[in-house]
Short mmCIF file of C-alpha atoms and ligand atoms in Angstrom, two decimals:
data_model
loop_
_atom_site.label_atom_id
_atom_site.label_comp_id
_atom_site.label_asym_id
_atom_site.label_seq_id
_atom_site.Cartn_x
_atom_site.Cartn_y
_atom_site.Cartn_z
CA MET A 87 0.05 -0.02 0.03
CA ARG A 88 1.18 3.60 -0.81
CA LEU A 89 0.02 6.56 1.28
CA ASP A 90 0.48 10.28 0.17
CA VAL A 91 -0.38 13.13 2.32
CA VAL A 92 -0.77 16.79 1.10
CA THR A 93 -0.59 19.24 3.90
CA ILE A 94 0.68 22.72 4.85
CA PHE A 95 2.23 21.15 7.95
CA PRO A 96 4.40 18.16 6.78
CA GLU A 97 6.05 17.76 10.23
CA TYR A 98 2.71 17.01 11.72
CA LEU A 99 2.66 13.65 9.92
CA ASP A 100 5.83 12.57 11.59
CA PRO A 101 4.11 10.03 13.84
CA LEU A 102 3.32 7.88 10.78
CA ARG A 103 7.01 6.66 11.07
CA HIS A 104 6.52 5.24 14.53
CA ALA A 105 5.52 1.89 16.03
CA LEU A 106 3.26 -0.15 13.77
CA LEU A 107 3.41 2.08 10.77
CA GLY A 108 7.16 2.31 10.99
CA LYS A 109 7.48 -1.43 10.99
CA ALA A 110 5.17 -1.67 8.04
CA ILE A 111 7.44 0.86 6.10
CA GLU A 112 10.49 -1.25 7.09
CA GLN A 113 8.95 -4.48 5.92
CA ASP A 114 8.02 -2.74 2.56
CA LEU A 115 4.38 -3.29 3.12
CA LEU A 116 3.87 0.46 3.20
CA GLN A 117 5.33 3.50 1.40
CA VAL A 118 4.57 6.94 2.63
CA GLY A 119 5.13 10.29 0.93
CA VAL A 120 4.39 13.71 2.60
CA HIS A 121 4.00 16.70 0.38
CA ASP A 122 4.11 20.46 1.42
CA LEU A 123 1.10 21.99 -0.46
CA ARG A 124 3.03 25.27 -0.70
CA GLN A 125 5.22 23.70 -3.34
CA TRP A 126 2.31 24.26 -5.62
CA ALA A 127 1.69 27.93 -4.67
CA THR A 128 2.50 30.24 -7.37
CA ASP A 129 2.58 33.67 -5.81
CA ARG A 130 5.49 35.31 -4.03
CA HIS A 131 3.90 34.73 -0.70
CA LYS A 132 3.24 31.09 -1.45
CA SER A 133 -0.43 31.69 -0.31
CA VAL A 134 -2.79 28.68 -0.28
CA ASP A 135 -6.00 30.36 0.88
CA ASP A 136 -8.20 33.31 0.03
CA SER A 137 -11.41 35.02 1.38
CA PRO A 138 -14.66 33.15 0.88
CA PHE A 139 -17.02 33.99 -2.00
CA GLY A 140 -20.30 35.22 -0.38
CA GLY A 141 -18.47 36.65 2.56
CA GLY A 142 -18.10 35.30 6.03
CA PRO A 143 -15.41 34.46 8.53
CA GLY A 144 -12.20 32.49 7.88
CA MET A 145 -10.39 31.43 4.68
CA VAL A 146 -10.93 28.92 2.01
CA MET A 147 -8.11 26.83 0.39
CA LYS A 148 -7.50 27.84 -3.23
CA PRO A 149 -8.48 25.49 -6.04
CA THR A 150 -5.60 26.87 -8.17
CA VAL A 151 -3.15 25.37 -5.72
CA TRP A 152 -4.92 22.19 -4.74
CA GLY A 153 -5.80 21.23 -8.34
CA PRO A 154 -2.27 20.97 -9.64
CA ALA A 155 -1.16 19.37 -6.32
CA LEU A 156 -3.60 16.48 -6.57
CA ASP A 157 -2.83 16.23 -10.37
CA ASP A 158 0.89 15.79 -9.62
CA VAL A 159 0.37 13.44 -6.63
CA SER A 160 -1.97 11.03 -8.66
CA ALA A 161 0.61 11.00 -11.55
CA GLY A 162 3.86 11.12 -9.50
CA THR A 163 5.00 14.14 -11.38
CA GLY A 164 6.30 17.63 -10.63
CA PRO A 165 7.14 18.31 -6.99
CA ALA A 166 5.38 14.97 -6.06
CA ALA A 167 8.00 13.01 -7.93
CA THR A 168 10.46 13.68 -5.07
CA PRO A 169 8.37 13.58 -1.86
CA ALA A 170 9.98 13.87 1.63
CA ARG A 171 9.81 10.01 1.87
CA LEU A 172 9.23 9.00 5.48
CA GLU A 173 11.75 6.44 6.82
CA SER A 174 10.89 4.29 9.72
CA SER A 175 11.82 5.81 13.05
CA LEU A 176 13.13 2.59 14.50
CA PRO A 177 15.18 -0.37 13.43
CA HIS A 178 12.73 -3.03 14.86
CA LEU A 179 12.58 -5.42 11.83
CA ASN A 180 14.33 -8.25 13.81
CA ARG A 181 12.56 -7.99 17.02
CA ALA A 182 9.96 -10.52 17.28
CA ARG A 183 6.81 -9.26 18.98
CA HIS A 184 5.08 -11.16 21.69
CA ASP A 185 1.75 -10.83 20.12
CA GLU A 186 2.84 -12.27 16.82
CA LEU A 187 1.67 -15.82 16.20
CA GLU A 188 3.55 -17.99 13.77
CA GLY A 189 1.92 -19.65 10.90
CA ILE A 190 -0.90 -17.04 10.52
CA GLU A 191 -1.34 -16.39 6.81
CA ALA A 192 -1.50 -12.89 5.56
CA ARG A 193 -4.84 -12.59 3.69
CA PRO A 194 -6.86 -9.52 2.57
CA TYR A 195 -10.26 -8.80 4.01
CA ALA A 196 -13.26 -10.29 2.16
CA ALA A 197 -15.04 -7.68 0.19
CA ASP A 198 -18.12 -7.80 2.46
CA GLY A 199 -20.32 -7.80 -0.71
CA ALA A 200 -19.44 -4.19 -1.23
CA PRO A 201 -18.74 -3.22 -4.86
CA ASP A 202 -14.94 -3.31 -5.07
CA ASP A 203 -14.19 -0.29 -7.19
CA LYS A 204 -10.99 -1.62 -8.66
CA ASP A 205 -10.99 0.86 -11.62
CA GLY A 206 -7.31 1.83 -11.05
CA ARG A 207 -8.09 5.24 -9.63
CA PRO A 208 -6.42 6.09 -6.37
CA LEU A 209 -8.54 6.75 -3.28
CA LEU A 210 -8.74 10.37 -2.26
CA ILE A 211 -9.62 10.87 1.38
CA VAL A 212 -10.59 14.41 2.38
CA PRO A 213 -10.85 14.63 6.26
CA THR A 214 -13.60 17.14 7.24
CA PRO A 215 -15.98 17.47 10.14
CA ALA A 216 -18.56 17.66 7.31
CA GLY A 217 -17.79 14.22 5.93
CA GLU A 218 -19.48 10.83 6.58
CA PRO A 219 -18.56 9.18 9.80
CA PHE A 220 -15.43 7.04 9.55
CA THR A 221 -15.99 3.48 10.96
CA GLN A 222 -14.25 0.16 11.14
CA ALA A 223 -16.23 -0.86 7.98
CA HIS A 224 -14.44 2.06 6.06
CA ALA A 225 -11.09 0.97 7.62
CA ARG A 226 -11.70 -2.57 6.26
CA GLU A 227 -12.74 -1.33 2.87
CA PHE A 228 -9.79 1.16 2.47
CA SER A 229 -7.36 -1.53 3.70
CA ARG A 230 -7.81 -3.22 0.20
CA GLU A 231 -6.68 -0.12 -1.69
CA GLU A 232 -3.25 0.05 -3.54
CA HIS A 233 -2.93 3.89 -3.20
CA ILE A 234 -4.55 6.42 -0.78
CA VAL A 235 -4.04 10.18 -1.00
CA PHE A 236 -5.00 12.33 1.88
CA ALA A 237 -5.77 16.04 1.20
CA CYS A 238 -5.42 17.97 4.50
CA GLY A 239 -7.59 21.09 4.61
CA ARG A 240 -7.06 23.88 7.08
CA TYR A 241 -9.12 27.03 7.92
CA GLU A 242 -12.72 26.83 6.60
CA GLY A 243 -11.95 23.99 4.24
CA ILE A 244 -10.98 23.51 0.58
CA ASP A 245 -12.93 25.04 -2.49
CA GLN A 246 -15.63 22.44 -3.19
CA ARG A 247 -14.69 22.41 -6.99
CA VAL A 248 -11.29 20.77 -5.97
CA ILE A 249 -13.30 17.78 -4.55
CA ASP A 250 -15.71 17.71 -7.51
CA ASP A 251 -13.02 17.90 -10.12
CA ALA A 252 -10.82 15.23 -8.35
CA GLN A 253 -13.50 12.66 -9.11
CA ARG A 254 -12.04 12.38 -12.63
CA ARG A 255 -8.74 10.89 -11.31
CA TYR A 256 -9.76 9.69 -7.92
CA GLN A 257 -12.34 7.66 -5.99
CA VAL A 258 -13.11 10.58 -3.50
CA ARG A 259 -14.45 10.14 0.07
CA GLU A 260 -14.99 12.98 2.48
CA VAL A 261 -14.85 11.55 6.01
CA SER A 262 -15.09 12.78 9.58
CA ILE A 263 -13.48 11.05 12.62
CA GLY A 264 -16.19 12.23 15.12
CA ASP A 265 -18.54 14.87 16.20
CA TYR A 266 -16.09 17.61 17.31
CA VAL A 267 -14.04 20.16 15.31
CA LEU A 268 -10.35 19.90 14.72
CA ILE A 269 -8.12 22.69 13.45
CA GLY A 270 -7.19 20.77 10.46
CA GLY A 271 -7.20 17.29 8.88
CA GLU A 272 -3.72 16.27 9.83
CA VAL A 273 -4.59 14.56 13.11
CA ALA A 274 -7.58 12.81 11.43
CA VAL A 275 -5.12 11.44 8.85
CA LEU A 276 -3.03 9.82 11.66
CA VAL A 277 -6.23 8.33 13.01
CA ILE A 278 -7.45 6.95 9.62
CA ALA A 279 -4.01 5.77 8.40
CA GLU A 280 -3.51 3.78 11.64
CA ALA A 281 -6.93 2.19 11.43
CA VAL A 282 -6.41 1.25 7.78
CA VAL A 283 -2.84 0.15 7.76
CA ARG A 284 -3.05 -2.29 10.77
CA LEU A 285 -5.59 -4.16 8.68
CA VAL A 286 -3.25 -4.55 5.66
CA PRO A 287 -2.21 -8.29 5.45
CA GLY A 288 1.11 -8.93 7.23
CA VAL A 289 1.15 -5.61 9.18
CA LEU A 290 -0.31 -6.97 12.33
CA GLY A 291 1.14 -10.42 12.96
CA ASN A 292 -1.83 -11.80 14.76
CA GLN A 293 -4.83 -11.97 12.46
CA ARG A 294 -7.10 -13.04 15.43
CA SER A 295 -6.22 -9.97 17.32
CA HIS A 296 -8.27 -7.86 14.90
CA GLU A 297 -10.92 -10.38 14.15
CA GLU A 298 -11.69 -10.13 17.82
CA ASP A 299 -11.52 -6.31 17.95
CA SER A 300 -14.23 -4.13 19.19
CA PHE A 301 -16.60 -3.49 16.28
CA SER A 302 -15.56 -6.55 14.24
CA ASP A 303 -18.75 -8.23 15.54
CA GLY A 304 -20.60 -5.04 16.23
CA LEU A 305 -20.04 -5.23 19.93
CA LEU A 306 -17.42 -3.57 22.41
CA GLU A 307 -14.76 -5.74 23.82
CA GLY A 308 -15.06 -6.68 27.42
CA PRO A 309 -12.34 -6.26 30.01
CA SER A 310 -8.89 -8.17 29.94
CA TYR A 311 -6.67 -9.29 32.73
CA THR A 312 -3.13 -10.59 33.23
CA LYS A 313 -0.91 -11.77 36.14
CA PRO A 314 -0.81 -11.55 39.12
CA ARG A 315 -4.00 -13.22 39.89
CA VAL A 316 -4.63 -10.99 42.92
CA TRP A 317 -3.43 -7.24 42.75
CA ARG A 318 -4.07 -4.67 45.45
CA GLU A 319 -6.60 -7.10 46.95
CA LEU A 320 -8.37 -7.13 43.49
CA PRO A 321 -8.78 -10.83 42.19
CA VAL A 322 -9.14 -11.65 38.49
CA PRO A 323 -12.63 -12.89 37.70
CA GLU A 324 -12.51 -16.62 38.82
CA VAL A 325 -13.85 -18.13 35.53
CA LEU A 326 -10.69 -16.89 33.63
CA ALA A 327 -8.47 -19.23 35.62
CA SER A 328 -10.86 -22.19 35.52
CA GLY A 329 -9.33 -23.64 32.40
CA ASP A 330 -12.92 -24.22 31.10
CA HIS A 331 -12.58 -22.69 27.58
CA ALA A 332 -16.34 -22.86 26.74
CA LYS A 333 -17.11 -21.19 30.04
CA VAL A 334 -14.51 -18.54 29.50
CA ASP A 335 -15.87 -17.86 25.93
CA ARG A 336 -19.45 -17.53 27.30
CA TRP A 337 -18.18 -15.18 30.04
CA ARG A 338 -16.35 -12.98 27.52
CA ARG A 339 -19.35 -12.79 25.37
CA GLU A 340 -21.60 -11.68 28.33
CA GLU A 341 -19.07 -9.05 29.45
CA SER A 342 -18.98 -7.70 25.94
CA LEU A 343 -22.77 -7.56 25.83
CA ARG A 344 -23.03 -6.01 29.25
CA ARG A 345 -20.42 -3.34 28.30
CA THR A 346 -22.06 -2.57 24.90
CA ARG A 347 -25.50 -2.24 26.67
CA ALA A 348 -24.10 0.19 29.23
CA ARG A 349 -21.87 2.43 26.88
CA ARG A 350 -23.31 1.95 23.36
CA PRO A 351 -26.75 0.50 23.57
CA GLU A 352 -27.54 1.55 19.94
CA LEU A 353 -24.94 -0.97 18.66
CA LEU A 354 -27.05 -3.82 20.14
CA GLU A 355 -29.76 -3.06 17.51
CA GLN A 356 -27.41 -3.97 14.63
CA ALA A 357 -25.42 -6.82 16.29
CA GLU A 358 -26.00 -10.55 15.60
CA LEU A 359 -27.35 -11.87 18.93
CA SER A 360 -28.15 -15.58 19.80
CA ASP A 361 -31.06 -16.64 21.88
CA ALA A 362 -28.65 -16.96 24.70
CA ASP A 363 -27.33 -13.40 24.21
CA ARG A 364 -30.91 -12.10 24.29
CA ALA A 365 -31.76 -14.02 27.46
CA PHE A 366 -28.57 -12.72 29.23
CA LEU A 367 -29.55 -9.08 28.25
CA GLU A 368 -32.97 -9.50 29.50
CA GLY A 369 -31.71 -10.81 32.84
CA LEU A 370 -29.71 -7.58 33.47
CA ASP A 371 -31.13 -4.94 35.71
CA ALA A 372 -30.74 -1.14 35.05
CA GLU A 373 -27.16 -1.24 36.66
CA GLY A 374 -26.04 -4.01 34.33
CA GLU A 375 -26.12 -6.63 37.07
CA ALA A 376 -27.81 -10.01 36.82
CA ARG A 377 -31.18 -9.91 38.44
CL1 6GU B 42 -11.79 14.50 9.67
N1 6GU B 42 -11.18 17.09 10.08
C1 6GU B 42 -11.36 18.18 10.89
N2 6GU B 42 -10.71 19.18 10.41
N3 6GU B 42 -12.07 18.18 11.96
C2 6GU B 42 -12.71 17.14 12.27
C3 6GU B 42 -12.57 15.89 11.48
C4 6GU B 42 -11.89 15.84 10.40
N4 6GU B 42 -13.41 14.97 12.12
C5 6GU B 42 -13.98 15.56 13.23
N5 6GU B 42 -13.50 16.85 13.26
#
């Protein structure tokens, strides 16, 4: 997978080199290019924004700068031919990780019946609070892309004609990472890139660890515990040390249901629930305790 980011704050994208993504870069599963939008500015002051048509506060990013930038990044031409290529921050290629299981085959996610738009156009993601809400389903869908370009807007956004025109060369998605307002799209790119890249086959060693993630089955994950068995007089739930795997699985399922009901009850409407799941939920009182 290749990621390109166009931004007026290239240094903001430095965290892409760290941890999981840095490792993916080292393993050649990921290439990352970061491009300073001002390279495409044409005036003496390298301006990238202007006052909004129709009046109002703030500034709008100029189509005459963004248009050529996105043309060059999709074609790998002009200033985009020589991006500040991010190197991995750490040499951790040879360090085996504890959560990596041997013999787990790298495989892409099934297409979930979604039309797989493999028309060769790269995906252009435009982070904006006015976008469609980014979810784990998007992360799974985007993890199958060969090339993703992120266009980071600042100020009051990017002239809409840039997004309309980009459809000729890109599949375009305007996405929001939540119902709050950030100053610009850079942090949203970090969020989206991490959610997507960890699903690229081979990046996360342990396939099971994302098949069991919160949201993969529409429920929140329940609590986890490790040694010692008693810590500050708090014992680990007894069932977890029982060695009875069926009982452990049932307990985990119920904790997941309990937590989802308490924190995200709307998720239960979409989740696939068994008769046993429904019976368990009906047996909970208002505090989430068994009646
Ligand atoms: Cl994706 N961008 C910006 N600028 N603000 C946001 C956002 C994105 N998602 C929530 N707030």
